[in-house]
Short mmCIF file of C-alpha atoms and ligand atoms in Angstrom, two decimals:
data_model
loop_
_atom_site.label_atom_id
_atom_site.label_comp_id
_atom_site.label_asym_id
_atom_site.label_seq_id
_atom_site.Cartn_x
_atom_site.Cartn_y
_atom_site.Cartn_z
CA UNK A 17 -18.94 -11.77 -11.05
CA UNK A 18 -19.70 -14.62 -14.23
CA UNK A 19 -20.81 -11.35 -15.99
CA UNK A 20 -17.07 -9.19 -15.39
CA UNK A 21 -15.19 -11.94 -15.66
CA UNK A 22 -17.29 -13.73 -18.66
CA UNK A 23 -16.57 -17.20 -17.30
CA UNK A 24 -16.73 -18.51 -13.35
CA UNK A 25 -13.93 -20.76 -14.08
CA UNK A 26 -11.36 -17.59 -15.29
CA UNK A 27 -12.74 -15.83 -12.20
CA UNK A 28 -11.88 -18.53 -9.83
CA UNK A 29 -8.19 -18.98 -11.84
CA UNK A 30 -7.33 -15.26 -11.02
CA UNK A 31 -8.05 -15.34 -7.52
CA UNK A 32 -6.03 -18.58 -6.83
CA UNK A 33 -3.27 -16.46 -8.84
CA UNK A 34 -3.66 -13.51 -7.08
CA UNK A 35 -3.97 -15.58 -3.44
CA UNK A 36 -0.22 -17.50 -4.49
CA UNK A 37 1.06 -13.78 -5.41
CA UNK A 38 -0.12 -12.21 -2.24
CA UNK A 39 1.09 -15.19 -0.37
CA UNK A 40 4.63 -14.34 -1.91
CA UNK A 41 4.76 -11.38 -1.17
CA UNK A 42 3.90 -11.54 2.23
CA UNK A 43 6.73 -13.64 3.05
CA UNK A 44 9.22 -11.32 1.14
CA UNK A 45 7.69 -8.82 4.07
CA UNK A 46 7.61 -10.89 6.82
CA UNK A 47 11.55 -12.52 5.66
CA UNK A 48 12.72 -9.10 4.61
CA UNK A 49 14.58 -6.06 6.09
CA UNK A 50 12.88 -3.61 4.05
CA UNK A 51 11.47 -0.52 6.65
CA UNK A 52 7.66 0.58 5.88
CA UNK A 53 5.49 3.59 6.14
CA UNK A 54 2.09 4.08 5.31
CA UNK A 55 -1.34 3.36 7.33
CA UNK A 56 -0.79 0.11 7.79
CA UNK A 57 3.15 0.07 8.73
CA UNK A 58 2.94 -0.24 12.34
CA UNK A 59 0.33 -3.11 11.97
CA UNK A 60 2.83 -5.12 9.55
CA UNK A 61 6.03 -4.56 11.74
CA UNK A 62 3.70 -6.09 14.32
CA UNK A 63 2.92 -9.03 12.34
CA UNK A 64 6.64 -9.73 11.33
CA UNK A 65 7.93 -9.48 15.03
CA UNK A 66 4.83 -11.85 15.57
CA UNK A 67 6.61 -14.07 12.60
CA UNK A 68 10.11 -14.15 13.72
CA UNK A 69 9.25 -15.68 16.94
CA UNK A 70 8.00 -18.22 15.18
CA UNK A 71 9.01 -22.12 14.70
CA UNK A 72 9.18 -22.71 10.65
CA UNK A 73 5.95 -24.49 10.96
CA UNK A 74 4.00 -21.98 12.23
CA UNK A 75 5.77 -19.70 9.56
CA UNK A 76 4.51 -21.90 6.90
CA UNK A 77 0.94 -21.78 8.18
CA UNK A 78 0.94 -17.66 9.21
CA UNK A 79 1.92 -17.06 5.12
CA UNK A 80 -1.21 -19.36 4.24
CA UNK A 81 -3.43 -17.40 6.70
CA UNK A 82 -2.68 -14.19 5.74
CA UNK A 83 -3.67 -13.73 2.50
CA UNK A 84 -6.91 -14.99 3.58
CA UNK A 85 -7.53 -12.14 5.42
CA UNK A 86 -6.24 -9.61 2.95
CA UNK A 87 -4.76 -9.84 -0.88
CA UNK A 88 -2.02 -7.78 -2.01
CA UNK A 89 -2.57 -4.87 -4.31
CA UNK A 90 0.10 -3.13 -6.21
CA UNK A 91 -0.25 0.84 -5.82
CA UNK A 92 1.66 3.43 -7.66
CA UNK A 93 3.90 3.69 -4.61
CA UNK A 94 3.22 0.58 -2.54
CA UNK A 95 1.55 -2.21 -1.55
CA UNK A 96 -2.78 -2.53 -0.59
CA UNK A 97 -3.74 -5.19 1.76
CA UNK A 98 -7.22 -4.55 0.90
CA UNK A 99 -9.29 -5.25 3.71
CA UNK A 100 -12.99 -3.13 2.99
CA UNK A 101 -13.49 -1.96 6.51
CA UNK A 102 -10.66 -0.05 6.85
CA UNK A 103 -10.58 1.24 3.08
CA UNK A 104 -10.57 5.10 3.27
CA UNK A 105 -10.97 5.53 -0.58
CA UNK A 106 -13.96 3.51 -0.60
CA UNK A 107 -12.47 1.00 -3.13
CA UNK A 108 -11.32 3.78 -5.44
CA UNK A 109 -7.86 3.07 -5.71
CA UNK A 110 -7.21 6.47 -7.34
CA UNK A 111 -9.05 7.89 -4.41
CA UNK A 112 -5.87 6.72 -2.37
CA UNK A 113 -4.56 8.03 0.99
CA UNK A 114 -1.54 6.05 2.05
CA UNK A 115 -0.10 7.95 4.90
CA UNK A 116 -3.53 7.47 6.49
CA UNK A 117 -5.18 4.13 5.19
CA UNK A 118 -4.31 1.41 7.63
CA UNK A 119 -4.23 -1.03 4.27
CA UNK A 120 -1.37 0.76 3.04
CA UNK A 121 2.49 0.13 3.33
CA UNK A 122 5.43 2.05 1.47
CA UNK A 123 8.70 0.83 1.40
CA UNK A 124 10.45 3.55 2.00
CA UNK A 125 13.50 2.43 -0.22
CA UNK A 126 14.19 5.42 -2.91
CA UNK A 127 10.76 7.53 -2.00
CA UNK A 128 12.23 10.39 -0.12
CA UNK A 129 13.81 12.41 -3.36
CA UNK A 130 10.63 10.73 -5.39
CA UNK A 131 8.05 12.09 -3.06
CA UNK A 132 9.70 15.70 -2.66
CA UNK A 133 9.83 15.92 -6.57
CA UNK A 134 6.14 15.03 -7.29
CA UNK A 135 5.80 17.65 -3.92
CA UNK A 136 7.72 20.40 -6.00
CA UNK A 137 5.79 19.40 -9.22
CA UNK A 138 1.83 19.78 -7.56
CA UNK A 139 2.84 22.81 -6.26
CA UNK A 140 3.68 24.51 -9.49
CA UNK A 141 0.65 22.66 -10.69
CA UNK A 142 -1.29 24.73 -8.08
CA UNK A 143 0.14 27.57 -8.91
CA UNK A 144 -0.64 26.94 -12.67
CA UNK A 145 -4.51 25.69 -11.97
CA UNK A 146 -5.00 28.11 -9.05
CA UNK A 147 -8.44 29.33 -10.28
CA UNK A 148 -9.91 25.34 -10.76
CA UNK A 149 -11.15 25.03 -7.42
CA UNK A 150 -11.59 20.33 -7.94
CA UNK A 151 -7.80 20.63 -9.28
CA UNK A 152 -6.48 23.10 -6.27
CA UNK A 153 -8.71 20.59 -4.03
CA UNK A 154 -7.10 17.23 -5.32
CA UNK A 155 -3.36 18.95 -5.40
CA UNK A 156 -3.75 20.09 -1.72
CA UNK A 157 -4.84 16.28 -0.63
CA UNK A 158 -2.03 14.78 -2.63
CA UNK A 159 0.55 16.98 -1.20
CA UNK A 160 -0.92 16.28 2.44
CA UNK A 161 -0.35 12.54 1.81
CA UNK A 162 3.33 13.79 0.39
CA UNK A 163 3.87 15.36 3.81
CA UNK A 164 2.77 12.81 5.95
CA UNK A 165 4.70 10.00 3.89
CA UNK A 166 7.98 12.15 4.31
CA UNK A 167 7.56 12.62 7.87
CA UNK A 168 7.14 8.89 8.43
CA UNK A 169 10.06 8.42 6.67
CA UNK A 170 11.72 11.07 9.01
CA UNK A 171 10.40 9.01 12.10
CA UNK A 172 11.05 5.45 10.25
CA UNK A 173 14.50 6.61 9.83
CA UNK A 174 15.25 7.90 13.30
CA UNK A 175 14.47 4.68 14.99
S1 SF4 B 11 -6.82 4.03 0.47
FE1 SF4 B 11 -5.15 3.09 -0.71
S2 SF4 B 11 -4.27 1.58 0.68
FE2 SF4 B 11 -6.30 2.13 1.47
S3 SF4 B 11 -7.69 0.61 0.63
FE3 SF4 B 11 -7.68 2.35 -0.74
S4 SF4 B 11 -6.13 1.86 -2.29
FE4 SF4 B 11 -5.79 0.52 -0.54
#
């Protein structure tokens, strides 16, 4: 780590910023009314009824905890509460698979039109690179994800 970072004590600054940055935005989660897909949706809407029931001590102590279990990440289209045992992209953030990756959660605010336009846009892309079989590959998977997010949204938005 010295040899990334160049210096242990810039290493140790980051993570206390990144651990008061995760720990904020877990209470915007846990306070908010904002619905969630993704992989790890049904987890955190299990965690914030767990919150609510809670007196404002315990409140204060859960948002301490839970960062220590898992930092925040910003994605392009969400949040990663990176935890490596359940990380299907192996660390490879590009590698990502929100719809299925239980560290994953997409608010779904403004996604629906977002995610059918980047839908409509790989598929011409297939259509374009149909004879590069690692492009048609990677365009299928992202448009799988696409699918999946929508119909969580579909289900998210039924309830
Ligand atoms: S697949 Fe996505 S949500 Fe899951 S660990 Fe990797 S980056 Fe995070």
């Amino acid at each position: 780590m010295t040899r990334v970072y160049g210096d242990m004590n810039l290493y140790v600054e980051l993570q206390k910023e990144k651990f008061q940055i995760s720990s904020e935005q877990y209470e915007e989660i846990m306070r908010g009314q904002k619905m969630f897909v993704g992989g790890g949706a049904a987890e955190v809407n299990q965690l914030r009824r767990q919150f609510l029931g809670m007196t404002k001590n315990q409140q204060e102590r859960f948002l301490v905890e839970l960062p220590r279990s898992a930092l925040i990440e910003q994605l392009d289209d969400g949040l990663c509460l990176y935890r490596s045992k359940h990380a299907l992209c192996g660390g490879n953030m590009a590698a990502c698979r929100p719809a299925d990756c239980n560290n994953a959660l997409v608010s779904i605010d403004g996604k629906r039109k977002s995610f059918q336009w980047r839908k409509h846009e790989n598929t011409r892309l297939l259509n374009f690179f149909r004879h590069d079989q690692p492009k048609v590959v990677y365009l299928i998977a992202r448009n799988d994800q696409l699918d999946k997010l929508l119909l969580q949204i579909d289900q998210a938005e039924m309830v």
